[in-house]
C-alpha positions in Angstrom: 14.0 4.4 0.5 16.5 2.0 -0.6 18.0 1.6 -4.1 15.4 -1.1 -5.4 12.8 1.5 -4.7 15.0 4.2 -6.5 14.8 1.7 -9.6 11.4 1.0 -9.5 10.5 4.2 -9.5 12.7 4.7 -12.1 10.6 2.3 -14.3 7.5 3.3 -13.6 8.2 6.9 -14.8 9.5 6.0 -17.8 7.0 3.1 -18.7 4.2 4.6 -17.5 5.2 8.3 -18.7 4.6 9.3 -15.4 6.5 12.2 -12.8 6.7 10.1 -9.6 7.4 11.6 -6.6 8.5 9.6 -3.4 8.5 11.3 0.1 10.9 10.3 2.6 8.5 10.3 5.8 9.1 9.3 9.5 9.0 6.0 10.0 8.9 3.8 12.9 10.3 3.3 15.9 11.4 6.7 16.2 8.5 8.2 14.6 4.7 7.2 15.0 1.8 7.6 11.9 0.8 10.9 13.7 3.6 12.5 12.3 3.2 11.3 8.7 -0.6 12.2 8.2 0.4 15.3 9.3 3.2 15.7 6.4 1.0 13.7 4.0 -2.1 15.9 4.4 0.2 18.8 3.5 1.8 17.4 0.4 -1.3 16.0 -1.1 -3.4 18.9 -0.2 -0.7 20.8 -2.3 -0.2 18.7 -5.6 -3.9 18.0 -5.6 -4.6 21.8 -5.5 -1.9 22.0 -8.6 -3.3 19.6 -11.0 -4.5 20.6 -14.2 -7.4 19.0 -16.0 -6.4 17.0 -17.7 -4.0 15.6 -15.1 -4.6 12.5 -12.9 -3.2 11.1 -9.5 -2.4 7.8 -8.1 -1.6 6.7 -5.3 1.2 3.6 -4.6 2.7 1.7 -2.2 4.5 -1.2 -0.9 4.1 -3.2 2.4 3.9 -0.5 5.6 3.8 1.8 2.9 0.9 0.2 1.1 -1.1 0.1 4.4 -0.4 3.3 4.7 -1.9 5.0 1.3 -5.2 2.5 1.9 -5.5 4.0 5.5 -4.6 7.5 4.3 -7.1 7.3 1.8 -9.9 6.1 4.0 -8.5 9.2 5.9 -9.7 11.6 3.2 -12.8 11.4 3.5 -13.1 12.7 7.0 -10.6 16.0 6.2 -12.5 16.4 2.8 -9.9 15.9 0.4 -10.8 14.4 -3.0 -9.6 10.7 -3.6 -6.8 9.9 -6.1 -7.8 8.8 -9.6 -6.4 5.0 -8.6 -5.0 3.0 -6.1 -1.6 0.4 -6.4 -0.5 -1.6 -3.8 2.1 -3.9 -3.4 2.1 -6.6 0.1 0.2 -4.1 1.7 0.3 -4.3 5.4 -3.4 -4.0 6.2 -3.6 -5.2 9.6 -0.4 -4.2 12.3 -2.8 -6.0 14.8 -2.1 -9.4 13.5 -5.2 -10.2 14.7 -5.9 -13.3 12.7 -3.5 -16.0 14.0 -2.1 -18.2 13.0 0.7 -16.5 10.7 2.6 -18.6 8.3 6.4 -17.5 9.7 8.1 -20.3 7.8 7.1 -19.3 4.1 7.9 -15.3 4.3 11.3 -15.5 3.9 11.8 -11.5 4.4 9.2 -10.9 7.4 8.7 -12.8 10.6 5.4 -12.1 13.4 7.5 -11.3 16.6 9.5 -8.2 14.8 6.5 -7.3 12.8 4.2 -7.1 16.1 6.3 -4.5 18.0 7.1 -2.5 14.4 3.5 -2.4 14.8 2.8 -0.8 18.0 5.6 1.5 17.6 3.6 3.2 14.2 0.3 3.4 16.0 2.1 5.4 18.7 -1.0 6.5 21.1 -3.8 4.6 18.8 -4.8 1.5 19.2 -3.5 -0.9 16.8 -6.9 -1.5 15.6 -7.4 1.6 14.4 -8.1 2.0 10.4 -5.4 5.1 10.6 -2.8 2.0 11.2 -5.0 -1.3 9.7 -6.9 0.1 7.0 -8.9 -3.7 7.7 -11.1 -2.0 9.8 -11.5 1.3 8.0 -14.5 2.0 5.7 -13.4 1.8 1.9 -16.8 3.0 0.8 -15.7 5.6 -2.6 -12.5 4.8 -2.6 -11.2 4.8 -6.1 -10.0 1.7 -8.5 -7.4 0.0 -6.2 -4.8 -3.1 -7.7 -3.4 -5.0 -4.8 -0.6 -7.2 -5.8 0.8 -10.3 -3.4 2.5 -13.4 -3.1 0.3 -16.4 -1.5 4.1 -17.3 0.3 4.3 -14.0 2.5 3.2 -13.2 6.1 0.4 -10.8 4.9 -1.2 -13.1 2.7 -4.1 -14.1 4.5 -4.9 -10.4 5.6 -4.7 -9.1 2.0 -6.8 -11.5 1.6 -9.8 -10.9 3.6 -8.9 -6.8 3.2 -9.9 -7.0 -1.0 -12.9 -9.1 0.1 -13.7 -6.4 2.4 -13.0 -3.6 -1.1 -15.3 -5.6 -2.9 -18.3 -5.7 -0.6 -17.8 -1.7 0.3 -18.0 -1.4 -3.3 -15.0 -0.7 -4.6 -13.9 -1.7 -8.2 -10.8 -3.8 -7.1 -8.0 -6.0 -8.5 -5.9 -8.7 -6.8 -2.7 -10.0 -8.7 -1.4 -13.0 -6.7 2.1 -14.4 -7.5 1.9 -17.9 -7.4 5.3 -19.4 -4.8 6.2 -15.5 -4.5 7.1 -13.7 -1.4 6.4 -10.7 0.4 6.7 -7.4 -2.7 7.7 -9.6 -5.0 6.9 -7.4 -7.9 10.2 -5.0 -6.7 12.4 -7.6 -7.3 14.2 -8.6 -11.0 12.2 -11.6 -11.8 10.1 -12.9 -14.8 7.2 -12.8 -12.1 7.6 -9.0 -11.8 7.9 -8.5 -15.4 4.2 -10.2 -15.3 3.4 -7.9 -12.5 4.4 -4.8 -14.2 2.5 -5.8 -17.0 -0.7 -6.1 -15.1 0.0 -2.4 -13.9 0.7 -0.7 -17.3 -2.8 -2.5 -18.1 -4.1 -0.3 -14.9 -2.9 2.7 -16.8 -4.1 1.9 -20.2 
């Protein structure tokens, strides 16, 4: 977790009046996804067992890390844990496949395909890289909660997200796309009168 995430964080606790926890989980390549359901089944089982109420959950992420809540709340369903309240995810990385070429490599100016296909094999570890538990594009989103995707139509991903909140809307799901027009890959982390739009969109998620 770098210090941009620190500060986002930071905001969205005190905007939002919200306790925000951040786990530091294994991450690839030394680590594979296996490792992090496991840890993530454990926390979640515990905060959700915790809650008052009159308390509610969301999940959030941002690239890798938005792929991952989408596939770990697919995940939920078959180790019957209840679904967060809401869903917010920023550049999500929805398909580690990169299965629908061609990949726009000269407008991302943070990400590139080559890097980004061995990342890729690396998380999925044993699975195949098809697999929702590491593309949540080819998981079943059918009761998942209110889910806000947020992306820049100049990143990698773009396309993917793309066809993924298609895919939201036809299982069902009530779901939100924010693109940032000319913005790249989790914009929305980044000081910038387009991420001061974004955040506004999210505090309306929250309203």
């Amino acid at each position: 977790m770098n210090y941009q995430h620190h500060l986002f964080c930071l905001a969205i606790s005190k905007k939002l009046d919200a306790y925000v926890i951040a786990p530091v989980y294994p991450l690839a390549p030394k680590h594979s996804c296996d490792e992090t359901f496991d840890l993530m089944d454990d926390l979640y089982g515990s905060l959700i067992s915790k809650m008052g109420k009159d308390q509610t959950i969301s999940l959030m992420g941002d690239s890798a890390g938005g792929g991952f809540v989408l596939s770990f709340c697919q995940y939920l369903k078959a180790i019957d844990l209840p679904q967060p309240n809401n869903i917010v995810v920023y550049s999500p990385w929805v398909d580690i496949a990169l299965s629908n070429p061609p990949y726009d490599n000269d407008s991302d100016p943070i990400l590139g395909e080559i890097g980004l296909r061995e990342i890729g094999k690396s998380w999925a570890g044993e699975l195949d890289t098809h697999d929702y538990r590491v593309s949540s594009l080819f998981g079943d989103n059918t009761d998942l909660p209110r889910t806000l995707t947020f992306a820049g139509d100049n990143e990698i991903f773009y396309k993917d997200i793309l066809k993924y909140h298609e895919k939201l809307k036809e299982d069902g799901v009530d779901a939100r796309l924010i693109v940032g027009e000319g913005m790249f890959h989790i914009y929305p982390l980044f000081p910038s009168p387009e991420a001061w739009d974004a955040f506004k969109e999210l505090k309306k998620e929250f309203e």
